Tab-separated table of C-alpha atoms in Angstrom:
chain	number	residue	atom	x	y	z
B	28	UNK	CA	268.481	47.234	103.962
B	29	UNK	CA	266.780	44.411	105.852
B	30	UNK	CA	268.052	40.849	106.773
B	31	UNK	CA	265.475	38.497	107.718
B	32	UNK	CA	266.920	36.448	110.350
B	33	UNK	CA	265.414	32.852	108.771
B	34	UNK	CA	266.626	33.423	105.460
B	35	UNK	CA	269.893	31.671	105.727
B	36	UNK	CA	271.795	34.409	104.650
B	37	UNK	CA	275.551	34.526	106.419
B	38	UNK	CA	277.473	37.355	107.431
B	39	UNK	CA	280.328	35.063	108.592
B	40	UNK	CA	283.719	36.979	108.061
B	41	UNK	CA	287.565	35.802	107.543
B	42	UNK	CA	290.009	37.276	109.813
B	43	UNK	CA	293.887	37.076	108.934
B	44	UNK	CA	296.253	36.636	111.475
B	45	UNK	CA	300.209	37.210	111.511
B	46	UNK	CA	301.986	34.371	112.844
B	47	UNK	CA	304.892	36.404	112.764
B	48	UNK	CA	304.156	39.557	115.252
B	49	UNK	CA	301.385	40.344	116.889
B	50	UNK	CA	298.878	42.000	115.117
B	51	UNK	CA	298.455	45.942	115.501
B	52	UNK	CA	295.139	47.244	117.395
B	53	UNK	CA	293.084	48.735	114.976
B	54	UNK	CA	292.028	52.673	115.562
B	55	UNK	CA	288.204	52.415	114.952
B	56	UNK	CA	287.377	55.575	113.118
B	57	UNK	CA	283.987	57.611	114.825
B	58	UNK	CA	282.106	60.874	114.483
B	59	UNK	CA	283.909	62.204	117.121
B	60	UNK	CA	286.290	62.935	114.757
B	61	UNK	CA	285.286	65.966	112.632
B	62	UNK	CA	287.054	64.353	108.917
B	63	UNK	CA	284.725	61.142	109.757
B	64	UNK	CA	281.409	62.736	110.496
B	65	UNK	CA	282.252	65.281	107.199
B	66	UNK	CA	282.218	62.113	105.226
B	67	UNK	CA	278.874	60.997	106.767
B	68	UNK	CA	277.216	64.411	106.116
B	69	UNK	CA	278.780	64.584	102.337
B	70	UNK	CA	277.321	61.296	101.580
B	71	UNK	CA	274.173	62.355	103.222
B	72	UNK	CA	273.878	65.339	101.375
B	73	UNK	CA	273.618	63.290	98.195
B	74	UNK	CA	271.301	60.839	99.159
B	75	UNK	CA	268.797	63.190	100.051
B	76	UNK	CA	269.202	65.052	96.978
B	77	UNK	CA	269.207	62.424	94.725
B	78	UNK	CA	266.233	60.456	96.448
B	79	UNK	CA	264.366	63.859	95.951
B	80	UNK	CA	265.427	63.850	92.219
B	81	UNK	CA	264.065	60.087	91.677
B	82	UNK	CA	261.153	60.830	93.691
B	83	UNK	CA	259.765	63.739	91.482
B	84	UNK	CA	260.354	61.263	88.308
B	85	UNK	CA	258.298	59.040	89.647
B	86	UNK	CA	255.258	59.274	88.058
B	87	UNK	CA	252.332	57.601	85.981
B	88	UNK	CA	254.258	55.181	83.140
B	89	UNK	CA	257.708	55.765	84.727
B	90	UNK	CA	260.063	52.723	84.272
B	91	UNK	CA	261.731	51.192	87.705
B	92	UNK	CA	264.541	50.406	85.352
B	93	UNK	CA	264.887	53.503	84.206
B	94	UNK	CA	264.343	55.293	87.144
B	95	UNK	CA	266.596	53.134	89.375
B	96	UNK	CA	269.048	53.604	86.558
B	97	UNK	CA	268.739	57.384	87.256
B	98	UNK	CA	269.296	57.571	90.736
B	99	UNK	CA	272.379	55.393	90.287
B	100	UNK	CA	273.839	57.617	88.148
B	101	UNK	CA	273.561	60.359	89.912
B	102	UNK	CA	275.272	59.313	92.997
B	103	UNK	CA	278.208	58.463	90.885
B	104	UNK	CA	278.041	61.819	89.187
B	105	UNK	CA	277.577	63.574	92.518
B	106	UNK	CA	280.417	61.673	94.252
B	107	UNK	CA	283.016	61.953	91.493
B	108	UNK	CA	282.641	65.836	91.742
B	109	UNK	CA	283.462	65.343	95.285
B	110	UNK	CA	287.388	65.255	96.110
B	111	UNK	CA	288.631	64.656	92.728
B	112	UNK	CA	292.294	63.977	93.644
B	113	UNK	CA	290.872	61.749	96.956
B	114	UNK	CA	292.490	57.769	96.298
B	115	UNK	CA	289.448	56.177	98.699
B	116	UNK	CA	286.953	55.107	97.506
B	117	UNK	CA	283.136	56.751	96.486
B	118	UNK	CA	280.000	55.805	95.382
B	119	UNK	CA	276.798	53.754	95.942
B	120	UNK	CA	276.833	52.294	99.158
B	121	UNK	CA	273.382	50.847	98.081
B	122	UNK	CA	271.816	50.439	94.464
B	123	UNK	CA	268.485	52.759	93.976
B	124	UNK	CA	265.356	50.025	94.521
B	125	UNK	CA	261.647	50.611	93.542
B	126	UNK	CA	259.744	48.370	95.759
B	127	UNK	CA	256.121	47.970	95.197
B	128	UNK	CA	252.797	47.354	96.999
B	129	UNK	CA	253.505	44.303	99.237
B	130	UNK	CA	256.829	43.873	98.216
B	131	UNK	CA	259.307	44.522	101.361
B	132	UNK	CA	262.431	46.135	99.137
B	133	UNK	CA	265.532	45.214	97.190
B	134	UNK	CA	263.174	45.219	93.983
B	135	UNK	CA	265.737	46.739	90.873
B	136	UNK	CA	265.103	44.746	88.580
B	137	UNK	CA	266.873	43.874	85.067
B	138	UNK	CA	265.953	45.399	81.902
B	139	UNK	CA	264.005	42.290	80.918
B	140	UNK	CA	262.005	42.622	83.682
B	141	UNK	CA	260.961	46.354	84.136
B	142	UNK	CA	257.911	47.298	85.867
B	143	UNK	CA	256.216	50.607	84.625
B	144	UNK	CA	254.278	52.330	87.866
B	145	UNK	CA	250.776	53.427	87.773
B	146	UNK	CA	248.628	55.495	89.967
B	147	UNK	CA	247.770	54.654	93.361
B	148	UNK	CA	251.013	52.551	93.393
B	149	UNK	CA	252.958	52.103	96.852
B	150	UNK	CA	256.444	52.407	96.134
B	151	UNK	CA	259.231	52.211	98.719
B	152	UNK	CA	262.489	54.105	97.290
B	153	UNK	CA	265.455	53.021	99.069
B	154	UNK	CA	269.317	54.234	97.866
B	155	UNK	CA	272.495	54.570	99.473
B	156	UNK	CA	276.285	56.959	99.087
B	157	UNK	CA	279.212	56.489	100.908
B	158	UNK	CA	282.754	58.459	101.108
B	159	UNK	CA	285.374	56.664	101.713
B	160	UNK	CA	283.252	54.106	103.294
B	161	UNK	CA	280.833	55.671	105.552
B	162	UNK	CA	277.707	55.543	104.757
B	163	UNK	CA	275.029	57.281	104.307
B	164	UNK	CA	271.552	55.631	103.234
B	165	UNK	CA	267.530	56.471	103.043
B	166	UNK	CA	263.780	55.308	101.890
B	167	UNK	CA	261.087	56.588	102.105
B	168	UNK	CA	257.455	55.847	100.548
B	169	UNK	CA	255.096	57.273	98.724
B	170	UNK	CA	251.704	56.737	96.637
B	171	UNK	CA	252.024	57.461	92.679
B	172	UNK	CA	249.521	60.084	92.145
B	173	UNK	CA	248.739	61.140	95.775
B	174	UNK	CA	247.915	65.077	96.609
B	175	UNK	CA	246.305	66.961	99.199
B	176	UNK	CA	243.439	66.692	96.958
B	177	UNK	CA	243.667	63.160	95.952
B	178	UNK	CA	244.946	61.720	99.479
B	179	UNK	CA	245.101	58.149	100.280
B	180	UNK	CA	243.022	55.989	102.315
B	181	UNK	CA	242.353	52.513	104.029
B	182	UNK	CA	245.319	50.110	104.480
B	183	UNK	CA	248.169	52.100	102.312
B	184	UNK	CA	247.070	55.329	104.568
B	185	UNK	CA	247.642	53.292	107.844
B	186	UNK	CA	250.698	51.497	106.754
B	187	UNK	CA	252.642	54.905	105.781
B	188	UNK	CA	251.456	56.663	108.510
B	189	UNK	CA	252.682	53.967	111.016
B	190	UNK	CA	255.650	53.672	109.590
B	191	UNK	CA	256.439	56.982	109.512
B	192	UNK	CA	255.834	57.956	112.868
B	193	UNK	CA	257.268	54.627	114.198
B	194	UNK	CA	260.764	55.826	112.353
B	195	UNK	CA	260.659	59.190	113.709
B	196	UNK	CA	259.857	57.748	117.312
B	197	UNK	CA	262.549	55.053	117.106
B	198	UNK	CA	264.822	58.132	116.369
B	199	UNK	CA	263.908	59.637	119.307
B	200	UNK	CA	264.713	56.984	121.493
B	201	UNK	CA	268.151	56.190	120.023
B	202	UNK	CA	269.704	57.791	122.969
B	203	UNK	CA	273.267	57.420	124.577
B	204	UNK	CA	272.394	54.679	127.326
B	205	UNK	CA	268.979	53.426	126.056
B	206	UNK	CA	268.974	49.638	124.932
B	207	UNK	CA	267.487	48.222	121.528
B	208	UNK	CA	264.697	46.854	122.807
B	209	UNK	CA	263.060	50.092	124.304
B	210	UNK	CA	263.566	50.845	120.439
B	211	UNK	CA	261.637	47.768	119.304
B	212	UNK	CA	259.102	48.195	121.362
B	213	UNK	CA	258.044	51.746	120.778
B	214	UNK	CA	258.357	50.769	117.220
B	215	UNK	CA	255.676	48.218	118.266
B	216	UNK	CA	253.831	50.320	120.228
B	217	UNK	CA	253.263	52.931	117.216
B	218	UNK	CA	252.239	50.495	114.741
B	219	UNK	CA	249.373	48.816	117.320
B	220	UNK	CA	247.746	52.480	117.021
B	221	UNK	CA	247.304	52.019	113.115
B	222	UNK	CA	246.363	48.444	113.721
B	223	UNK	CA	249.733	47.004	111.681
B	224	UNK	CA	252.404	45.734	112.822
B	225	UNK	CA	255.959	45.876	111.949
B	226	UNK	CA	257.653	43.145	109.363
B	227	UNK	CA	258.918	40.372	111.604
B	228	UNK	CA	262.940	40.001	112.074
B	229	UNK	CA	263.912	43.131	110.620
B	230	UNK	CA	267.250	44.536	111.937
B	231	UNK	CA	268.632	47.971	112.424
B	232	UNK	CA	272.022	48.394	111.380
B	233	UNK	CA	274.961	50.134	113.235
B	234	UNK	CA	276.719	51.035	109.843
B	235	UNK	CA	280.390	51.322	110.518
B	236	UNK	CA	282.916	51.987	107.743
B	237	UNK	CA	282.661	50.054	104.913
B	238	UNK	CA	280.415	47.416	106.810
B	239	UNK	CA	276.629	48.677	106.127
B	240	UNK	CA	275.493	45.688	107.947
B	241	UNK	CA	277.718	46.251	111.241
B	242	UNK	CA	278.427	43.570	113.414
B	243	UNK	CA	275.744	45.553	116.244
B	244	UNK	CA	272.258	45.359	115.141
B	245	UNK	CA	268.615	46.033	116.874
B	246	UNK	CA	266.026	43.339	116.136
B	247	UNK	CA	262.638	44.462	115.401
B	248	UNK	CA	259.094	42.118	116.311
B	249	UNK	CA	261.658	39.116	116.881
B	250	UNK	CA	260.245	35.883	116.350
B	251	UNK	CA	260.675	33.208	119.113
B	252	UNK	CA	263.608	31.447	117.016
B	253	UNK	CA	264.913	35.414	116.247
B	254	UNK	CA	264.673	36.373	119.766
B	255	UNK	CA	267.064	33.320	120.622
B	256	UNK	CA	269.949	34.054	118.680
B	257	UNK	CA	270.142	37.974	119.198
B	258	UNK	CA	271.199	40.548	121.903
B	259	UNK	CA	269.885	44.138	121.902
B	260	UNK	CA	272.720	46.351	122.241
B	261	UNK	CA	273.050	49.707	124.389
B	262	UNK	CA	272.761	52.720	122.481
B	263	UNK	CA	276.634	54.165	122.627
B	264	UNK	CA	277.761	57.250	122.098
B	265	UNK	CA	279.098	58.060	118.523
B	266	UNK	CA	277.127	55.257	117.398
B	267	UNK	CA	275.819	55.667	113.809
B	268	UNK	CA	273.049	53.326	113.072
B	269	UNK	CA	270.305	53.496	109.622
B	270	UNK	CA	267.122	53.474	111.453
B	271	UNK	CA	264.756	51.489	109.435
B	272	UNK	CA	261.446	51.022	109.875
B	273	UNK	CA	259.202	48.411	107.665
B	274	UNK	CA	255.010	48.017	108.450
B	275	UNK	CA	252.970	45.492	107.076
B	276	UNK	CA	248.922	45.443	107.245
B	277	UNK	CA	248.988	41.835	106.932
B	278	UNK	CA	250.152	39.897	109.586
B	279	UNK	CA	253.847	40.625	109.595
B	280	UNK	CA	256.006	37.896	108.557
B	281	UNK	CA	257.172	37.919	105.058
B	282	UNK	CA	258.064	34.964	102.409
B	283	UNK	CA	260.062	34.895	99.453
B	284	UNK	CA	259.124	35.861	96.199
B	285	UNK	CA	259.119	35.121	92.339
B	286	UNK	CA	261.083	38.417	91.688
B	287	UNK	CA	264.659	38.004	90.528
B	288	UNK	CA	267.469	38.924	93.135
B	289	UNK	CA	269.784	41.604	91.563
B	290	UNK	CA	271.111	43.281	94.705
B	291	UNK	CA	274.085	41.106	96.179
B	292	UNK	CA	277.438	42.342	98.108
B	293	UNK	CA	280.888	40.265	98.497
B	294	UNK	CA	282.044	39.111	101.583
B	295	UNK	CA	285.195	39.566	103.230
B	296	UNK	CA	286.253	35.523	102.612
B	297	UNK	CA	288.373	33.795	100.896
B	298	UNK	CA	288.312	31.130	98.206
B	299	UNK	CA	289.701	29.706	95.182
B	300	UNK	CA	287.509	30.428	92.726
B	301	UNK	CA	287.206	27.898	89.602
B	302	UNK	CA	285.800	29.721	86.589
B	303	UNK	CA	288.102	32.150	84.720
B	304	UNK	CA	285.178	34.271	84.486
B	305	UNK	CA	284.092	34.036	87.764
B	306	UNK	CA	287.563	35.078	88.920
B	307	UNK	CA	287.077	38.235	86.251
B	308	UNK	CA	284.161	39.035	87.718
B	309	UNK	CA	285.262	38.939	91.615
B	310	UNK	CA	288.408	40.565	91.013
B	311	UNK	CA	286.308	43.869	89.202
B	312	UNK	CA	283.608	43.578	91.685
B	313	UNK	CA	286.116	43.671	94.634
B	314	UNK	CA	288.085	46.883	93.448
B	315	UNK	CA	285.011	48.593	91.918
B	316	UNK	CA	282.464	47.792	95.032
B	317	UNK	CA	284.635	46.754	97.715
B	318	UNK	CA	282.315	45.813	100.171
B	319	UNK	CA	279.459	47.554	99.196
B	320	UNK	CA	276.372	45.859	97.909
B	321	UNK	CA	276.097	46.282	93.951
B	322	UNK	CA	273.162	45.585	91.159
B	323	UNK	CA	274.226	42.774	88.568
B	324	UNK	CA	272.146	45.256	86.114
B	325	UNK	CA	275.571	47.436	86.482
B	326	UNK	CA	276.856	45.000	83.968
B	327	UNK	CA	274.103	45.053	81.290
B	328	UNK	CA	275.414	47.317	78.334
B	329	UNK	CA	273.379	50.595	78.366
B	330	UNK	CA	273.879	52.851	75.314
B	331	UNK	CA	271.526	55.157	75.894
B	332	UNK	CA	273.091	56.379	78.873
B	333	UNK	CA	275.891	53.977	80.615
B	334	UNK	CA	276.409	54.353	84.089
B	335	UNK	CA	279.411	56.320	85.180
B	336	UNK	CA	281.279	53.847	87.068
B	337	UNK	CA	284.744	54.987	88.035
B	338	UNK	CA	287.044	53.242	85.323
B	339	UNK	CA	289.198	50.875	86.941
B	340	UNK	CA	293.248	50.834	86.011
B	341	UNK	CA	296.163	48.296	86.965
B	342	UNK	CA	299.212	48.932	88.147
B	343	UNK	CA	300.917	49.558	85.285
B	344	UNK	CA	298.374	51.462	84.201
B	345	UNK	CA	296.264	49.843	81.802
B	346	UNK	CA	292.491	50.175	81.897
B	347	UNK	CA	290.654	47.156	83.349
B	348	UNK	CA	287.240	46.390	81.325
B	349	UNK	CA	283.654	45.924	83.276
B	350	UNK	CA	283.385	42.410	82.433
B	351	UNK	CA	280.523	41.179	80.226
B	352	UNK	CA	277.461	40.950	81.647
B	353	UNK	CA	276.873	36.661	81.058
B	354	UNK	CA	280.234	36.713	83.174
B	355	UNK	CA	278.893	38.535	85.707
B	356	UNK	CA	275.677	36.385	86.065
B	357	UNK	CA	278.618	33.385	86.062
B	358	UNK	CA	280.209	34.837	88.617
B	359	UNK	CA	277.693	35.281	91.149
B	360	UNK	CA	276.582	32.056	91.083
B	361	UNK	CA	280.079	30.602	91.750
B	362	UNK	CA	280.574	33.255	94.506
B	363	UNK	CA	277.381	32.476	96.027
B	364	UNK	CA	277.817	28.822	96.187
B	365	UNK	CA	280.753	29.274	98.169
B	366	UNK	CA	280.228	32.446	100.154
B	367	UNK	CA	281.965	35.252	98.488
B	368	UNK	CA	279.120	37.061	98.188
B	369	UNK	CA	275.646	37.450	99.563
B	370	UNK	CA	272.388	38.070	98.109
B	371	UNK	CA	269.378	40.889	99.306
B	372	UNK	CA	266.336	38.537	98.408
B	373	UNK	CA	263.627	40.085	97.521
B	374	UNK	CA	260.505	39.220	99.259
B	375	UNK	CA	257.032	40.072	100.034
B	376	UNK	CA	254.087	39.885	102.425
B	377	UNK	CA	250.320	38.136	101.918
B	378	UNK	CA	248.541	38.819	98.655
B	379	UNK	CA	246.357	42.273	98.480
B	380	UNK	CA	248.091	43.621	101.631
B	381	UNK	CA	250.603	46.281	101.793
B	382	UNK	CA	254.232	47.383	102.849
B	383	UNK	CA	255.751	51.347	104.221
B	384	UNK	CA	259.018	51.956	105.186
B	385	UNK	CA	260.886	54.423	106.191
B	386	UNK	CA	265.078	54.850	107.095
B	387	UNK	CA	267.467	57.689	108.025
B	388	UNK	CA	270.683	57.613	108.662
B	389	UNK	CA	271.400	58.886	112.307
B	390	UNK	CA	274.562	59.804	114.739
B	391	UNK	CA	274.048	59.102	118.215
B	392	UNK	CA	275.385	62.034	120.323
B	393	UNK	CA	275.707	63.094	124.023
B	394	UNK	CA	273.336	65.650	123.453
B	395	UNK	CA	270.844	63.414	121.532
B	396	UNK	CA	270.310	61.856	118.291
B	397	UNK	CA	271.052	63.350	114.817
B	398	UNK	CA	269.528	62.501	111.961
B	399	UNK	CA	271.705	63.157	108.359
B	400	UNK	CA	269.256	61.689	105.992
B	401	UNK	CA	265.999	62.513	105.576
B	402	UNK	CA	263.024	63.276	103.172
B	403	UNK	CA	259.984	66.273	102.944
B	404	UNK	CA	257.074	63.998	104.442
B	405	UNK	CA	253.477	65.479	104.047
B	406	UNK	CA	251.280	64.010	106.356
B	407	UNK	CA	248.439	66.118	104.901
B	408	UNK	CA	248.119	63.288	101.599
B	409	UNK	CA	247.663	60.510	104.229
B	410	UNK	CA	243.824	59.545	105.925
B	411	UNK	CA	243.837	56.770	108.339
B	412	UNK	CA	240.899	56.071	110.460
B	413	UNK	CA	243.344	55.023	113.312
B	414	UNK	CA	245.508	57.433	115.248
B	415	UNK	CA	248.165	57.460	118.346
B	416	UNK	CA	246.312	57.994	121.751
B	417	UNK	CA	249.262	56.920	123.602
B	418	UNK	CA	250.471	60.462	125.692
B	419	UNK	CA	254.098	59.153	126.211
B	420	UNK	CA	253.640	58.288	122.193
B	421	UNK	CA	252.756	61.821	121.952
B	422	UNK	CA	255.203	63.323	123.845
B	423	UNK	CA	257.697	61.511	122.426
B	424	UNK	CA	257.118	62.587	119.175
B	425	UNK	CA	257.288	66.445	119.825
B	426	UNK	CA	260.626	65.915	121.121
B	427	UNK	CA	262.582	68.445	118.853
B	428	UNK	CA	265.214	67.012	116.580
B	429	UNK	CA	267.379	67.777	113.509
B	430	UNK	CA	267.697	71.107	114.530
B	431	UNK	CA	270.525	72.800	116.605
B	432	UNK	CA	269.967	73.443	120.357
B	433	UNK	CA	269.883	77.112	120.403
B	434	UNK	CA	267.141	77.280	117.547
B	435	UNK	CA	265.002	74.449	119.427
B	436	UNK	CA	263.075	76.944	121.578
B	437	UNK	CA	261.836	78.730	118.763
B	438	UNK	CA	261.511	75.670	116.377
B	439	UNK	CA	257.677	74.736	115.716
B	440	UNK	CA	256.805	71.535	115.090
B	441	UNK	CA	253.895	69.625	113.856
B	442	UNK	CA	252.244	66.816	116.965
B	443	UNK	CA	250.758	63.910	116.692
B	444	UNK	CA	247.026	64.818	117.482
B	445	UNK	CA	244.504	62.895	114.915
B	446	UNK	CA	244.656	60.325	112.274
B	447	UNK	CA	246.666	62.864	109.694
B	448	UNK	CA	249.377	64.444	111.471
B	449	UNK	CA	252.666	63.607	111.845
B	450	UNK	CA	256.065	64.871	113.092
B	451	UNK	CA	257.269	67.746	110.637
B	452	UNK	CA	260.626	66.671	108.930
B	453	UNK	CA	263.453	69.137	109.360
B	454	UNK	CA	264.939	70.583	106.479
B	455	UNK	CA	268.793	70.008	106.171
């Protein structure tokens, strides 16, 4: 998920306060504790099975609809197998999105608007679980089409390549004591070697329960105006942040595009809502999704095969109805105009120039970083004419992770050495 600092977007937040007693401290809930980091791993666990699943779909005269549709449905499927007699809550934590070419992410779009894929298509595949609200979530890209014996070349080669082995660098360096910005910049300093550059104003996420746009971010190629308003943080212990890398070829900022926003998430505000419908719709929204972002195609009546949303009950028991799917387009537009919810714009980069990206889901531990989600990257399919020279760059990268310390000795791993190799990812 990616918030561009210039695109007005708020992530203001209501706080209630007792006038009557003082208010309790709140325990904040870590990996530290073994039930927590469980959670994290479970959620993980289906993420990177399910973006696998999607993945191999993904071929030649594939529908995004469809395929989006797909990987939605099997998070819900996986998740309600998981603790059947748990009350919290489980599910997407974020909707499966098809992003393609120079499009940055968010794309899922309506049925009305499907895009069928093609060969030689870039396609960033981002999708998210959570249990009980911690959160797991992952992308990854790949070229429709592309083998070890038809690899890819020229600016999609350089672009997935640097933003591969910028991800697995920043992982690297999100160490107990280290600051954000000696993240940023050897994000920065990867994508110079594939002459790219990462997409301005992107921020890294410190997920935290229920929130998977924490209140403690790491700012990527800040702008001037960016750089103003934000504070890299110091890497803490127990930390859990979604590492995500986005490169550009073009020159890095982004603008908005045509492409309708479907992605959006409520915020924890408050307001009187006008519209019975609008009400309808905030009121399922809020107990199905919580805080967790959502696709307004949830609502669209599929008969073929409807998605497996929890049903929802109330408290005497009666079911409670998804609302119809004109009320739900109602609804976000009230909610928007005053707050209650926020949207994940969809936007892209210059005309005939591309977009990679990369996330995983990582703890931050005394004895080093861990990554829970992750995908099967072949650096073999990839040919860039540009390659990392840098020997810290180089070093860095062969640091071993995913992988417990006492195998590490005997672990091989793959090294950055010429324009096609990259760090090997570890297996779960």
């Amino acid at each position: 998920v990616i918030l561009l600092l210039n695109s007005g977007m708020s992530s203001s937040r209501s706080a209630s306060e007792s006038k009557d007693k003082e208010p309790e401290e709140e325990v904040e809930l870590n990996i530290s504790s073994s039930d927590v980091a469980g959670k994290y791993k479970t959620a993980a666990r289906i993420s990177n099975e399910v973006l696998r699943k999607v993945t191999e779909k993904a071929v030649s005269g594939s529908s995004i609809v469809e395929l989006c549709h797909f990987g939605d449905n099997e998070i819900l499927k996986a998740c309600a197998e998981f603790s059947k007699k748990a009350k919290f809550r489980k599910g997407i934590a974020f909707p499966t999105a098809m992003s393609v070419d120079g499009v940055l992410a968010h794309f899922s779009p309506l049925k009305a608007n499907d895009v069928v894929l093609k060969d030689g298509d870039l396609v960033k595949l981002e999708l998210g679980t959570h249990i009980d609200g911690f959160i797991a979530i992952s992308a990854h890209t790949f070229v429709v089409g592309a083998s070890k014996t038809n690899k890819v070349t020229g600016k999609k080669a350089d672009v997935i390549l640097a933003a591969y082995n910028a991800a697995e660098a920043a992982v690297r360096t999100l160490k107990k004591g280290n600051n954000g910005s000696q993240v940023a910049d050897i994000v920065d300093k990867v994508c110079e070697s594939y002459s790219t550059k990462p997409v301005e104003n992107m921020l890294m996420y410190c997920v935290t329960q229920n929130r998977i746009e924490g209140e403690t971010s790491i700012l990527i190629n800040g702008s001037v105006e960016g750089k103003k308003d934000h504070t890299q943080p110091e890497i803490k212990e127990y930390d859990v942040y979604a590492v995500d890398v986005l490169v550009t070829s073009g020159k890095g900022s982004a603008r908005s595009s045509q492409l309708e926003t479907t992605i959006y998430k409520l915020e924890d505000v408050h307001y009187g809502l006008k519209s019975k419908r609008s009400r309808e719709f905030f009121t399922y929204s809020q107990r199905q999704f919580g805080l967790m972002p959502f696709n307004i195609r949830f609502f669209e009546v599929n008969e073929k095969e409807p998605l497996a949303l929890p049903p929802l009950k109330t408290k005497d028991n009666k079911s409670i109805s998804v609302p119809a799917f004109v009320t739900a387009k109602l609804g976000v537009k009230e909610c928007r105009e005053h707050g209650l919810c926020v949207p994940f714009d969809v936007q892209q980069v210059e005309e005939g120039e591309f977009v990679a990206q990369f996330k995983f889901t990582v703890f931050v531990k005394s004895s080093g970083p861990e990554r829970i989600t992750n995908y099967d990257f072949d650096p073999e399919i990839y040919q860039s004419e540009h390659s990392i020279k840098d020997e810290a760059l180089i070093a860095l990268l062969k640091e071993d992770i995913d992988i417990p310390k006492s195998k590490r000795k005997k672990a091989a791993k793959s090294v950055v050495e010429n324009s096609g190799d990259a760090p090997a990812a570890a297996a779960e």
